[in-house]
Short mmCIF file of C-alpha atoms in Angstrom, two decimals:
data_model
loop_
_atom_site.label_atom_id
_atom_site.label_comp_id
_atom_site.label_asym_id
_atom_site.label_seq_id
_atom_site.Cartn_x
_atom_site.Cartn_y
_atom_site.Cartn_z
CA MET A 1 2.92 -13.41 -8.03
CA ILE A 2 6.24 -14.89 -6.95
CA ASP A 3 9.35 -16.14 -8.68
CA LEU A 4 10.76 -19.63 -7.75
CA ASN A 5 14.47 -19.90 -7.88
CA ALA A 6 17.10 -22.57 -7.08
CA ASP A 7 20.87 -22.80 -7.04
CA LEU A 8 21.98 -24.92 -9.96
CA GLY A 9 25.17 -26.02 -11.73
CA GLU A 10 26.76 -26.79 -8.41
CA GLY A 11 29.02 -29.54 -9.68
CA PHE A 12 32.65 -29.78 -10.90
CA GLY A 13 34.13 -32.33 -13.23
CA ARG A 14 32.78 -35.73 -12.32
CA TRP A 15 31.27 -34.45 -9.05
CA THR A 16 27.55 -33.52 -9.10
CA LEU A 17 25.57 -31.99 -6.28
CA THR A 18 22.36 -30.46 -7.75
CA ASP A 19 19.75 -32.29 -9.86
CA ASP A 20 19.74 -29.62 -12.53
CA ASP A 21 17.51 -31.46 -15.01
CA ALA A 22 14.71 -32.04 -12.50
CA LEU A 23 14.92 -28.63 -10.98
CA LEU A 24 14.82 -26.85 -14.32
CA SER A 25 11.39 -28.51 -14.94
CA VAL A 26 10.07 -26.69 -11.83
CA VAL A 27 11.78 -23.37 -11.18
CA THR A 28 11.36 -20.07 -13.05
CA SER A 29 14.84 -18.76 -12.35
CA ALA A 30 18.17 -20.53 -12.12
CA ASN A 31 21.04 -19.24 -9.99
CA VAL A 32 23.92 -20.77 -11.88
CA ALA A 33 27.29 -21.31 -10.18
CA CYS A 34 30.01 -19.45 -12.00
CA GLY A 35 33.11 -21.50 -11.12
CA PHE A 36 34.23 -19.82 -7.88
CA HIS A 37 32.25 -21.97 -5.39
CA ALA A 38 31.14 -24.67 -7.80
CA GLY A 39 30.62 -25.19 -11.55
CA ASP A 40 33.00 -25.49 -14.46
CA PRO A 41 32.67 -24.58 -18.15
CA SER A 42 31.00 -27.81 -19.13
CA VAL A 43 28.55 -27.62 -16.21
CA MET A 44 27.75 -23.97 -16.89
CA ARG A 45 27.18 -24.64 -20.62
CA ARG A 46 24.88 -27.62 -19.96
CA VAL A 47 22.76 -25.72 -17.41
CA CYS A 48 22.47 -22.69 -19.69
CA ASP A 49 21.35 -24.91 -22.63
CA LEU A 50 18.73 -26.60 -20.50
CA ALA A 51 17.48 -23.39 -18.99
CA ALA A 52 17.16 -21.73 -22.42
CA GLU A 53 15.26 -24.76 -23.78
CA ARG A 54 12.73 -24.65 -20.90
CA GLY A 55 12.33 -20.87 -20.66
CA VAL A 56 13.95 -20.58 -17.29
CA ARG A 57 15.71 -17.26 -16.53
CA ILE A 58 19.47 -17.41 -15.99
CA GLY A 59 21.08 -15.63 -13.07
CA ALA A 60 24.82 -15.47 -12.16
CA GLN A 61 25.39 -16.85 -8.72
CA VAL A 62 28.61 -15.10 -7.77
CA SER A 63 30.80 -16.16 -4.84
CA TYR A 64 34.02 -15.63 -3.05
CA ARG A 65 36.85 -17.62 -4.67
CA ASP A 66 36.42 -20.66 -2.37
CA LEU A 67 35.97 -23.91 -4.39
CA ALA A 68 37.23 -26.06 -1.54
CA GLY A 69 34.86 -24.55 0.94
CA PHE A 70 31.87 -24.32 -1.41
CA GLY A 71 31.85 -20.56 -0.96
CA ARG A 72 30.56 -20.83 2.61
CA ARG A 73 33.73 -19.74 4.46
CA ALA A 74 34.15 -16.15 5.60
CA MET A 75 36.72 -14.30 3.62
CA ASP A 76 38.11 -10.77 3.52
CA VAL A 77 38.54 -9.64 -0.04
CA PRO A 78 39.54 -6.07 -0.99
CA ALA A 79 36.70 -4.13 -2.63
CA ASP A 80 38.45 -3.62 -6.01
CA GLU A 81 39.44 -7.31 -6.18
CA LEU A 82 35.91 -8.45 -5.24
CA ALA A 83 34.30 -6.21 -7.85
CA ALA A 84 36.60 -7.62 -10.54
CA GLU A 85 35.87 -11.19 -9.52
CA VAL A 86 32.15 -10.60 -9.49
CA ALA A 87 32.38 -9.07 -13.05
CA TYR A 88 34.62 -12.08 -14.15
CA GLN A 89 31.99 -14.57 -13.01
CA ILE A 90 29.11 -12.76 -14.67
CA GLY A 91 31.15 -12.53 -17.93
CA ALA A 92 31.99 -16.23 -17.90
CA LEU A 93 28.33 -17.31 -17.50
CA ARG A 94 27.19 -14.74 -20.02
CA VAL A 95 29.19 -16.45 -22.73
CA PHE A 96 27.33 -19.72 -22.33
CA ALA A 97 23.95 -18.07 -21.79
CA ARG A 98 24.33 -16.14 -25.06
CA ALA A 99 25.53 -19.21 -26.86
CA ALA A 100 22.27 -20.87 -25.76
CA GLY A 101 20.28 -18.00 -27.26
CA THR A 102 19.49 -16.22 -24.01
CA ASP A 103 21.40 -14.05 -21.52
CA VAL A 104 22.18 -13.57 -17.89
CA VAL A 105 19.36 -11.40 -16.51
CA TYR A 106 20.13 -11.10 -12.79
CA VAL A 107 22.86 -11.62 -10.21
CA LYS A 108 22.67 -13.38 -6.75
CA PRO A 109 25.63 -13.71 -4.37
CA HIS A 110 26.21 -17.19 -2.82
CA GLY A 111 26.89 -18.39 0.62
CA ALA A 112 29.33 -16.37 2.77
CA LEU A 113 29.27 -13.47 0.32
CA TYR A 114 25.42 -13.35 0.42
CA ASN A 115 25.44 -13.26 4.22
CA ARG A 116 28.35 -10.71 4.44
CA THR A 117 26.49 -8.29 2.24
CA VAL A 118 23.53 -8.27 4.57
CA ARG A 119 25.40 -5.94 7.01
CA ASP A 120 28.75 -5.09 5.34
CA ASP A 121 28.33 -1.93 3.38
CA GLY A 122 31.84 -2.13 1.74
CA GLN A 123 31.36 -5.69 0.44
CA ALA A 124 27.86 -4.86 -0.69
CA HIS A 125 29.03 -1.92 -2.74
CA ALA A 126 31.90 -4.04 -4.14
CA VAL A 127 29.44 -6.61 -5.44
CA VAL A 128 27.29 -3.86 -7.04
CA ALA A 129 30.43 -2.35 -8.56
CA GLY A 130 31.17 -5.74 -10.10
CA VAL A 131 27.71 -5.90 -11.56
CA ARG A 132 28.11 -2.52 -13.08
CA LEU A 133 31.56 -3.45 -14.34
CA ALA A 134 30.16 -6.46 -16.17
CA GLY A 135 27.84 -4.12 -18.12
CA GLY A 136 24.00 -3.93 -18.11
CA ASP A 137 21.57 -2.94 -15.45
CA LEU A 138 21.17 -6.38 -13.92
CA PRO A 139 18.81 -6.86 -11.04
CA VAL A 140 20.41 -8.13 -7.75
CA LEU A 141 18.78 -10.63 -5.41
CA GLY A 142 19.36 -10.17 -1.70
CA LEU A 143 17.89 -10.41 1.74
CA PRO A 144 15.11 -7.87 2.51
CA GLY A 145 16.60 -4.86 4.33
CA SER A 146 20.20 -5.88 3.46
CA ARG A 147 22.97 -3.44 2.66
CA LEU A 148 23.23 -5.27 -0.75
CA LEU A 149 19.76 -4.18 -1.79
CA ALA A 150 20.38 -0.70 -0.53
CA ALA A 151 23.69 -0.45 -2.52
CA ALA A 152 21.92 -1.76 -5.66
CA GLY A 153 19.30 0.96 -5.36
CA GLU A 154 21.90 3.60 -4.85
CA ALA A 155 23.60 2.49 -8.03
CA GLY A 156 20.33 2.58 -10.05
CA LEU A 157 19.96 -1.26 -10.14
CA THR A 158 16.80 -3.12 -9.21
CA GLY A 159 17.11 -4.85 -5.85
CA VAL A 160 14.97 -7.97 -5.62
CA PRO A 161 14.10 -9.10 -2.08
CA GLU A 162 14.33 -12.82 -1.64
CA ALA A 163 13.00 -15.43 0.89
CA PHE A 164 14.26 -18.91 1.63
CA ALA A 165 11.68 -21.66 2.12
CA ASP A 166 14.21 -24.15 3.45
CA ARG A 167 16.25 -21.94 5.81
CA ALA A 168 15.53 -20.99 9.43
CA TYR A 169 15.14 -17.31 10.30
CA THR A 170 16.15 -15.28 13.30
CA PRO A 171 13.64 -12.88 14.98
CA GLU A 172 15.51 -10.08 13.18
CA GLY A 173 14.59 -11.55 9.78
CA THR A 174 18.07 -12.81 8.93
CA LEU A 175 19.12 -16.35 8.16
CA VAL A 176 20.30 -18.60 11.04
CA PRO A 177 23.99 -19.36 10.35
CA ARG A 178 24.58 -22.81 8.89
CA ARG A 179 27.05 -23.63 11.65
CA GLU A 180 24.10 -23.61 14.07
CA ALA A 181 21.74 -26.54 14.60
CA ASN A 182 18.55 -26.67 12.62
CA SER A 183 19.60 -23.84 10.29
CA VAL A 184 18.18 -25.81 7.33
CA VAL A 185 14.62 -26.84 7.19
CA THR A 186 14.51 -30.38 5.69
CA ASP A 187 10.96 -31.47 6.59
CA GLU A 188 9.04 -31.21 3.24
CA ASP A 189 5.67 -30.27 4.82
CA ALA A 190 7.39 -27.54 6.76
CA VAL A 191 9.10 -26.16 3.65
CA VAL A 192 5.79 -26.08 1.79
CA ARG A 193 4.00 -24.30 4.67
CA ARG A 194 6.69 -21.70 4.86
CA ALA A 195 6.68 -21.09 1.12
CA LEU A 196 2.94 -20.46 1.26
CA ALA A 197 3.31 -18.14 4.18
CA PHE A 198 6.02 -16.12 2.36
CA ALA A 199 3.95 -15.87 -0.87
CA VAL A 200 0.43 -15.37 0.60
CA ASP A 201 1.07 -13.57 3.92
CA GLY A 202 4.64 -12.17 3.55
CA THR A 203 5.61 -13.76 6.84
CA VAL A 204 7.79 -16.56 8.34
CA GLU A 205 7.93 -18.18 11.76
CA ALA A 206 11.34 -17.42 13.36
CA VAL A 207 13.24 -19.91 15.49
CA ASP A 208 11.82 -18.39 18.69
CA GLY A 209 8.23 -18.85 17.42
CA THR A 210 7.59 -15.22 16.64
CA THR A 211 6.21 -14.13 13.24
CA VAL A 212 8.54 -12.07 11.09
CA THR A 213 7.47 -10.00 8.10
CA VAL A 214 9.39 -10.84 4.90
CA ALA A 215 8.27 -9.14 1.77
CA ALA A 216 9.84 -11.11 -1.07
CA ARG A 217 9.53 -11.17 -4.88
CA SER A 218 11.54 -14.39 -5.25
CA LEU A 219 11.46 -17.61 -3.30
CA CYS A 220 14.46 -19.92 -3.13
CA VAL A 221 14.75 -23.63 -2.61
CA HIS A 222 18.36 -24.67 -2.25
CA GLY A 223 19.49 -27.11 -4.87
CA ASP A 224 21.72 -28.94 -2.38
CA THR A 225 18.87 -29.56 0.10
CA PRO A 226 18.06 -33.30 0.26
CA GLY A 227 15.13 -33.99 -2.13
CA ALA A 228 15.31 -30.47 -3.46
CA ALA A 229 13.59 -31.23 -6.84
CA ARG A 230 10.65 -33.06 -5.21
CA ILE A 231 10.32 -30.24 -2.61
CA ALA A 232 10.39 -27.58 -5.27
CA ALA A 233 7.69 -29.39 -7.28
CA ARG A 234 5.48 -29.59 -4.20
CA VAL A 235 6.10 -25.91 -3.41
CA ARG A 236 5.10 -24.88 -6.92
CA THR A 237 2.00 -27.05 -6.97
CA GLU A 238 0.80 -25.72 -3.61
CA LEU A 239 1.48 -22.10 -4.58
CA VAL A 240 -0.57 -22.44 -7.71
CA ALA A 241 -3.38 -24.15 -5.80
CA ALA A 242 -3.38 -21.23 -3.40
CA GLY A 243 -3.90 -18.80 -6.33
CA VAL A 244 -0.28 -17.56 -6.48
CA GLU A 245 1.09 -16.95 -9.93
CA VAL A 246 4.54 -18.41 -10.22
CA ARG A 247 6.57 -16.63 -12.84
CA PRO A 248 10.03 -14.98 -13.29
CA PHE A 249 10.61 -11.54 -11.81
CA ALA A 250 13.08 -10.74 -14.65
#
């Protein structure tokens, strides 16, 4: 069994990046932008309404406050401030999720915050503190072996290890930074092959050709990857054909 998630609601005003309608027909979990790296109240409400209608689980995709940089710029935020901002984002999305007859059922950091919490214990604990501050024992998605998942476990939260079908991996099992060449896998056949390897074998081929073990409960296809909806549909079809049950972890 594996969950299939995507980053959704990554628009603002008249600007649209992700094909939310198409992706919500494929994925089982939606990481919804909460306004700090993308998203606004209207976008958040629309995505929550569609997700509830289609039985897709809603997760808060929390970020550094970096709308101009799409949440992908490194920032230094004091722990107390970061915890408050994480709680704020969860609370904002929860309003629209509940209005749609459902709720926020997990949390996933975005971009620079996600990558920072792989190794930074202080920022990882701040994110978890924000989740606890928002109320509820929400599961937290993160990279296997990350400080974020360790901090979640220490706080009594469920840490959900995640893999990325469309991102390149280092031999250490971390993501290749986006500033480096070929950090994003755009070839559809390659993305599908990698998704199957994650789900069936628990492995991925790193950039140096070595095989890395990645035990994941959720598989992400980025919503801003070119052709994301088509790729996600192919991934789901091939997973099912391989005997993998695709369903939400939450």
